GROMACS .gro file of C-alpha atoms in nm:
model
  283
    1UNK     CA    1   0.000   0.000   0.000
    2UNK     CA    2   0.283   0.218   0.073
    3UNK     CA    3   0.405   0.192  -0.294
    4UNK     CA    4   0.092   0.240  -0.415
    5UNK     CA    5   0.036   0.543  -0.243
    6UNK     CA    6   0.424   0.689  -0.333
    7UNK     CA    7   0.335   0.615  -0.644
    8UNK     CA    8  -0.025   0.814  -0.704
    9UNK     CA    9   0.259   1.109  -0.520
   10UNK     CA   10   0.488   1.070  -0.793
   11UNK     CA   11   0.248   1.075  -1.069
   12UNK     CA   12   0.073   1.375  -0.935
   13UNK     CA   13   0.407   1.578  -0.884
   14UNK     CA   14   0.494   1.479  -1.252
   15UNK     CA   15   0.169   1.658  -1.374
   16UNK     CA   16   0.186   1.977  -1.204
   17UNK     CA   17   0.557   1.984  -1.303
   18UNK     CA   18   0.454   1.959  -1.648
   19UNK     CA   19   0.129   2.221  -1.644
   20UNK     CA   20   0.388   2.467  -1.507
   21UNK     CA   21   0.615   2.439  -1.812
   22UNK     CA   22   0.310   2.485  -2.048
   23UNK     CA   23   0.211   2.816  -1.868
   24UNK     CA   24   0.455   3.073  -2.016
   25UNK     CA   25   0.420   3.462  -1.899
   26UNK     CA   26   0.706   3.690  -2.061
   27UNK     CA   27   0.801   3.980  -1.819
   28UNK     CA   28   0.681   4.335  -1.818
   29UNK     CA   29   0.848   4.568  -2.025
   30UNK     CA   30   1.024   4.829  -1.761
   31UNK     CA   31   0.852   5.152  -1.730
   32UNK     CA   32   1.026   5.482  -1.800
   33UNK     CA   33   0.897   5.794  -1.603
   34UNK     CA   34   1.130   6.038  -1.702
   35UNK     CA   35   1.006   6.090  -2.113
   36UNK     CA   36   1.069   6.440  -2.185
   37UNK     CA   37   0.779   6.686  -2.206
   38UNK     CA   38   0.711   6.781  -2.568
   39UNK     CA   39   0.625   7.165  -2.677
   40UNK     CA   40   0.437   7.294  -2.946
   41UNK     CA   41   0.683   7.447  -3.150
   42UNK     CA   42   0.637   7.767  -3.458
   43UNK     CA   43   0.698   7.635  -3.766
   44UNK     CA   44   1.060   7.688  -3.935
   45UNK     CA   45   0.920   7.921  -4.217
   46UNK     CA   46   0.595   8.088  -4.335
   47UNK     CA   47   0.472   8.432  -4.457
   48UNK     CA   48   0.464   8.698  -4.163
   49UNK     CA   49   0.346   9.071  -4.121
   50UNK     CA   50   0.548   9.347  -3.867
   51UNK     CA   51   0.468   9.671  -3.766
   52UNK     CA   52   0.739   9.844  -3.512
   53UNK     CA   53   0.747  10.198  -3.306
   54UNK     CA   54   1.058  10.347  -3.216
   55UNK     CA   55   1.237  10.712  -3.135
   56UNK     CA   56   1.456  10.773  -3.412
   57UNK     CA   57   1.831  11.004  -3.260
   58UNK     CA   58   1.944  11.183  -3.569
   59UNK     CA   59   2.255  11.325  -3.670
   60UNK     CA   60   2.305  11.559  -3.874
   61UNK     CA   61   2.624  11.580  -4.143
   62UNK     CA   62   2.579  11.937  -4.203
   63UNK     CA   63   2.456  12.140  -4.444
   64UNK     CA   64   2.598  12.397  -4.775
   65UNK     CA   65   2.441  12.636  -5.001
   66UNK     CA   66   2.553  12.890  -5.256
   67UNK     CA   67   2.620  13.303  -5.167
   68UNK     CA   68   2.483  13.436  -5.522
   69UNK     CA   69   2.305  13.105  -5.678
   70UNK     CA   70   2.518  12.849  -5.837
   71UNK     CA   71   2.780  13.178  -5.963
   72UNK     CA   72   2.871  13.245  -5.630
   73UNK     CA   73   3.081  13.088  -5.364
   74UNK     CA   74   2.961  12.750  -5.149
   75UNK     CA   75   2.959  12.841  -4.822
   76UNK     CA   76   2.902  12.569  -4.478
   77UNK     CA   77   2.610  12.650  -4.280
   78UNK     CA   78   2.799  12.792  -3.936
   79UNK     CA   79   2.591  12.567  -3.705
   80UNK     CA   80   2.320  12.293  -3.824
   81UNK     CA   81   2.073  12.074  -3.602
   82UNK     CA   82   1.787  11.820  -3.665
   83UNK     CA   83   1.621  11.712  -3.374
   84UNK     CA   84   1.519  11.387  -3.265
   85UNK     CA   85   1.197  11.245  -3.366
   86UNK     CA   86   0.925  10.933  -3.360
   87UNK     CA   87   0.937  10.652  -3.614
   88UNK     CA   88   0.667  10.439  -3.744
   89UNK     CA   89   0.726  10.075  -3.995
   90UNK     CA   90   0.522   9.860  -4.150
   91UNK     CA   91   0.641   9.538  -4.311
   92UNK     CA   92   0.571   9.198  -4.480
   93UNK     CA   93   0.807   8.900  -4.495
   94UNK     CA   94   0.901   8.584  -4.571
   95UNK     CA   95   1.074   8.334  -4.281
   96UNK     CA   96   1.298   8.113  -4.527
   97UNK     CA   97   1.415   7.821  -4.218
   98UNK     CA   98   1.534   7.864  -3.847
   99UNK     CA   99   1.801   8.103  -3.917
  100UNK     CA  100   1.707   8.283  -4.235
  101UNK     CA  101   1.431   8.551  -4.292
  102UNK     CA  102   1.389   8.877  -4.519
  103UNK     CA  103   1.141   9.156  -4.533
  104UNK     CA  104   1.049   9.432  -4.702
  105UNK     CA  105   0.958   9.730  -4.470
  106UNK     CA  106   0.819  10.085  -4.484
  107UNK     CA  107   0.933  10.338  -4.238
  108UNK     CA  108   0.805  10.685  -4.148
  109UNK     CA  109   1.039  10.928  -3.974
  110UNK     CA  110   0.818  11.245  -3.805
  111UNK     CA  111   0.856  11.589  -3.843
  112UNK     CA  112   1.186  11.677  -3.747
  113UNK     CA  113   1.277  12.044  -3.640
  114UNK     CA  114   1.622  12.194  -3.818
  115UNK     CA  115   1.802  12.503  -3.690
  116UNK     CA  116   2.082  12.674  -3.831
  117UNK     CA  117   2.280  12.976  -3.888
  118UNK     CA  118   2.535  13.127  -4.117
  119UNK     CA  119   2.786  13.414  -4.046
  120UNK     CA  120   2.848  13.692  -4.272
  121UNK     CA  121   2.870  14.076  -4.400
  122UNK     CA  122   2.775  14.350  -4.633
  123UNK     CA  123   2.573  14.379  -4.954
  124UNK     CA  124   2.720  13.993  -5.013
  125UNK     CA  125   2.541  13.844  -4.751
  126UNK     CA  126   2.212  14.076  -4.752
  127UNK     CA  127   2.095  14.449  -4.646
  128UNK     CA  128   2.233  14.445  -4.292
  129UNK     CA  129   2.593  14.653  -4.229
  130UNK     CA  130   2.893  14.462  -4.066
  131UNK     CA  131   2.906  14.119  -3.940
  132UNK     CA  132   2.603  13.928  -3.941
  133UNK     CA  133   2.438  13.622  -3.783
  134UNK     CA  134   2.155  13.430  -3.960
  135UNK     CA  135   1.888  13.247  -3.823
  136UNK     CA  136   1.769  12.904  -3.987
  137UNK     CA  137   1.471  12.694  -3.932
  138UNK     CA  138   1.297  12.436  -4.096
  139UNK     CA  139   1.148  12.078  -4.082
  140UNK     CA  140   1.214  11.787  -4.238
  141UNK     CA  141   1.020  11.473  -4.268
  142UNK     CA  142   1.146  11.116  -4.400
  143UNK     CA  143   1.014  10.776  -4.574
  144UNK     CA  144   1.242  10.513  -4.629
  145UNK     CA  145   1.123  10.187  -4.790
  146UNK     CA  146   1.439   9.931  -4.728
  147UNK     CA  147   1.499   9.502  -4.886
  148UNK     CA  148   1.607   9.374  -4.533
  149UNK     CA  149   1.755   9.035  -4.440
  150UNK     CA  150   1.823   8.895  -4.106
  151UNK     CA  151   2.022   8.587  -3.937
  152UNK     CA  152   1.848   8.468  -3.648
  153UNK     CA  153   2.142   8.314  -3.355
  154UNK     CA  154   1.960   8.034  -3.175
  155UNK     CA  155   1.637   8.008  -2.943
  156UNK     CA  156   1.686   7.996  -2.605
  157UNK     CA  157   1.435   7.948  -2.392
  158UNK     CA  158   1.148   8.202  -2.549
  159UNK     CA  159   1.397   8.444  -2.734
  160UNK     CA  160   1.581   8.467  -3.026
  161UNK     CA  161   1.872   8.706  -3.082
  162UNK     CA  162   1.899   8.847  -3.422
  163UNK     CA  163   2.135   9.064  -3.643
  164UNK     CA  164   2.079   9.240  -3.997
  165UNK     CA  165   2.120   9.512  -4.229
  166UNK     CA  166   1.954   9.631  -4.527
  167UNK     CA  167   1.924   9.841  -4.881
  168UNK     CA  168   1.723  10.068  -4.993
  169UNK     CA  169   1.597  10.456  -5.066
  170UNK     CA  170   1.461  10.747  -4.839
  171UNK     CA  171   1.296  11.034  -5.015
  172UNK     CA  172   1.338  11.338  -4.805
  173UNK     CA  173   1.083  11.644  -4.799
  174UNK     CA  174   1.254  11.965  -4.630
  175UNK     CA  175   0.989  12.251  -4.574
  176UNK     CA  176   1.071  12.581  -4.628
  177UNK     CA  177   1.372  12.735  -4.485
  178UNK     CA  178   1.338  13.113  -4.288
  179UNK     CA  179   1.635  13.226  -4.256
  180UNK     CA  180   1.681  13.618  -4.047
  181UNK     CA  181   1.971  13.804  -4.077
  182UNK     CA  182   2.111  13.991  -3.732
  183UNK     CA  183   2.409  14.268  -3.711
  184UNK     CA  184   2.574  14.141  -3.498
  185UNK     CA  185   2.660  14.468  -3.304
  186UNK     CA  186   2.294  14.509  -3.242
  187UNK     CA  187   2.194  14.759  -3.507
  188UNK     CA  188   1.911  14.608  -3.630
  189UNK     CA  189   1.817  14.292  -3.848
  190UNK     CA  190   1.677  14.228  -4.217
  191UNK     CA  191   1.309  14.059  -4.270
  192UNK     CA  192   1.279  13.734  -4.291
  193UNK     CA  193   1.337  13.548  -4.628
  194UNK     CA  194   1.210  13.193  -4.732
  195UNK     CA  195   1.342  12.941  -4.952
  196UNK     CA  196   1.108  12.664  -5.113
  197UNK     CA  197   1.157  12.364  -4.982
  198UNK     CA  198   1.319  12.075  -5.152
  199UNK     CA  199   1.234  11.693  -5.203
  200UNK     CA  200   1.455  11.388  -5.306
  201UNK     CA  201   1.548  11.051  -5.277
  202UNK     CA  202   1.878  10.936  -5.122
  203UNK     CA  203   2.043  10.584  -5.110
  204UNK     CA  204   1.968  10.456  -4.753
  205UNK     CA  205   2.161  10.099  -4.575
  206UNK     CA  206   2.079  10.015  -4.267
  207UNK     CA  207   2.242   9.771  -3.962
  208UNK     CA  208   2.005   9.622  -3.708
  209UNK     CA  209   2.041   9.370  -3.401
  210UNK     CA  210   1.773   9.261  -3.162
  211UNK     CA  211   1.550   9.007  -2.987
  212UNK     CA  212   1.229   8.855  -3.095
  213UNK     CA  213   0.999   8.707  -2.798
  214UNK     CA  214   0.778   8.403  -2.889
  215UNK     CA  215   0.437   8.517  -2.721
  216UNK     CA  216   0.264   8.228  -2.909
  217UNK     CA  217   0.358   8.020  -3.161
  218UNK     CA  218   0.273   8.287  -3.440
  219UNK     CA  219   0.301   8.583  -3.237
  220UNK     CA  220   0.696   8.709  -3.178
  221UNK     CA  221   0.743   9.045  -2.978
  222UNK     CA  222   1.063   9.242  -3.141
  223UNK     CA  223   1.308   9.465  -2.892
  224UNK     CA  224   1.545   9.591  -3.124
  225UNK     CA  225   1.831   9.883  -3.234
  226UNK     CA  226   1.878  10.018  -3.593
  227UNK     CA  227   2.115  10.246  -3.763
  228UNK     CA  228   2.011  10.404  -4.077
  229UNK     CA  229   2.235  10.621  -4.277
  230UNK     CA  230   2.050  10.881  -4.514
  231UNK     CA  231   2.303  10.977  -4.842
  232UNK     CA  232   2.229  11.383  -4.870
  233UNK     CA  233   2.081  11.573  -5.163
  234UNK     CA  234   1.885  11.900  -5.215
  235UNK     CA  235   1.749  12.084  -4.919
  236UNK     CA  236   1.624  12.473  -5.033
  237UNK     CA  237   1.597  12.689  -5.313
  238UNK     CA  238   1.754  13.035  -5.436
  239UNK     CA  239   1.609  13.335  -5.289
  240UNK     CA  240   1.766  13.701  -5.261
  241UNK     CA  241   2.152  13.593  -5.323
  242UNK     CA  242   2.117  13.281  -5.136
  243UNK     CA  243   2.101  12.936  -5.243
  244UNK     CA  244   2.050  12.688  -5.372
  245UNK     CA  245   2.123  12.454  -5.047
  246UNK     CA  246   2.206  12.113  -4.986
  247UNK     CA  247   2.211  11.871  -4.692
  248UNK     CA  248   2.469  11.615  -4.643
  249UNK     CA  249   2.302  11.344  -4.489
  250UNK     CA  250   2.216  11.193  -4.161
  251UNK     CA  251   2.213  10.912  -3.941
  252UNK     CA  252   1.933  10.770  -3.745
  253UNK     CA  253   1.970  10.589  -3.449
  254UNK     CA  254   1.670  10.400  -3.340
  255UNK     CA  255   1.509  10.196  -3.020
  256UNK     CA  256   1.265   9.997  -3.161
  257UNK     CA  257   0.999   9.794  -3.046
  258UNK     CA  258   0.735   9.591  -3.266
  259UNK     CA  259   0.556   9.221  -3.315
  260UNK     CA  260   0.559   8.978  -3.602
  261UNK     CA  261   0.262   8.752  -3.668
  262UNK     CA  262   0.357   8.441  -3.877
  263UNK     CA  263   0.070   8.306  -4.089
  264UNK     CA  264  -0.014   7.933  -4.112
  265UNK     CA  265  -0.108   7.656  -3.830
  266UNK     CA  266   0.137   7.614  -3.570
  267UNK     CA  267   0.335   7.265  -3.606
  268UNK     CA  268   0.176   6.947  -3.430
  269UNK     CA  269   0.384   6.730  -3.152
  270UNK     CA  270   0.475   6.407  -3.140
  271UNK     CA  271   0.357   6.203  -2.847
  272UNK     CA  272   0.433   5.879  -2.894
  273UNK     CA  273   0.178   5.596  -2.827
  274UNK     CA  274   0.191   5.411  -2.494
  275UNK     CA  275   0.266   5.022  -2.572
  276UNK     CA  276   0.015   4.780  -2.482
  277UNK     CA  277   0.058   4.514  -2.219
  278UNK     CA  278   0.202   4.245  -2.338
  279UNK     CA  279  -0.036   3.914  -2.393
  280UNK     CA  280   0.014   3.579  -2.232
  281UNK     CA  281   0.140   3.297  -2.435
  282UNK     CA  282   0.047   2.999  -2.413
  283UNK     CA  283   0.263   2.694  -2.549
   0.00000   0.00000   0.00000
């Protein structure tokens, strides 16, 4: 009986032994916790539209004009000023890939005040006797449409530093110029005399460097600096044995700030899938 029942053991250990091999469970696939978050990022290129604000410092090269019309001598203005002013831009362009982008812009310098005055005597320089001292004012206002192109230096974070530079033309309108001549021992002083104002377009180039700000993913703000230098050209016209005159040129230096809207949908993530558990196998 003893065998018998060692025996019914045996046979019963044999069988679970062998249902255990049939059952085959692979193991888990590890689980990773630390998968990187993933951001919506702008896409790399795409039409966009800018408009930018900015206070414009000017300097001023100087300015010339003729003692008798062109017959006469050319004679330097004794002091010369144009005052600072507000500038507006408009723009469209074109972002080629992560680093490349060009635009065409429009620019509007203000009004800009311009004082002067020249130094002189006798019947040459008008009615007054002895030395003299004229007084100049004007105004000047400025539209420069400028081919731009721009390298953009990384993102980090939410900004991207930039530099540029660009080509282009600024046609200049100069209102007229008063001009009042002064003895300058006190005597007395002539009336007032105006020259017509004069109009022209001047080569214009232009440096920039700055920092866009990603508000959204079309949305960029723009902090930026630009230098614009303004060839001269023709500034007044002859009146009473003076003139013509002629500026010679000016640079702008501007703060600017602006925004840049980039058309098109904003690029899509990729979030991978999670994998499914793993089935059991039976063999």
């Amino acid at each position: 009986m003893n065998k018998t029942l060692m025996g019914a053991l045996a046979i019963a250990l044999a069988a679970s032994a062998a249902h255990s091999a049939d059952l085959y469970q692979p193991q888990p696939e590890p689980i990773y916790n630390d998968v990187p978050e993933v951001a919506v990022q702008q896409s790399s290129s795409g039409w966009y539209l800018r408009g930018d604000i900015g206070y414009g410092f000017t300097d001023f090269d100087g300015a010339n004009f003729y003692q008798g019309n062109y017959t006469g001598s050319k004679a330097d203005f004794h002091t010369a000023k144009l005052r600072d002013g507000l500038t507006l831009g408009v723009g469209v362009g074109y972002q080629v890939n992560s680093y490349l982008r060009t635009d065409l812009t429009f620019d509007y310098l203000n009004k800009t005040d311009f004082e002067g005055s020249t130094k002189g005597s006798g019947a040459s320089f008008g009615a007054c006797v002895g030395p003299c001292t004229s007084r100049d004012t004007s105004s000047m206002r400025a539209y420069s449409l400028l081919a731009n192109a721009y390298v953009d230096l990384g993102t980090y974070g939410y900004i991207t530093p930039y530099v540029g530079g660009g080509l282009g033309g600024t046609y200049v309108k100069w209102d007229k110029l008063r001009n009042t001549s002064c003895a300058d021992n006190g005597s007395g002083c002539d009336s007032t005399v105006e020259h017509g104002g004069k109009g022209s377009w001047r080569f214009t180039y232009a440096l920039m460097a700055g920092a866009t700000i990603d508000v959204t993913c079309n949305l960029k703000a723009d902090v930026g600096y630009r230098y614009r230098h303004v060839q001269g050209g023709d500034m007044f016209g002859y009146a009473q044995n003076g003139g013509p005159g002629f500026d010679k040129g000016f640079d702008v230096h501007e703060a600017r700030v602006g925004a840049r809207y980039t058309f098109g949908g904003c690029a899509t993530p990729y979030v991978p899938e999670e994998p499914a558990p793993a089935p059991i196998i039976y063999k």
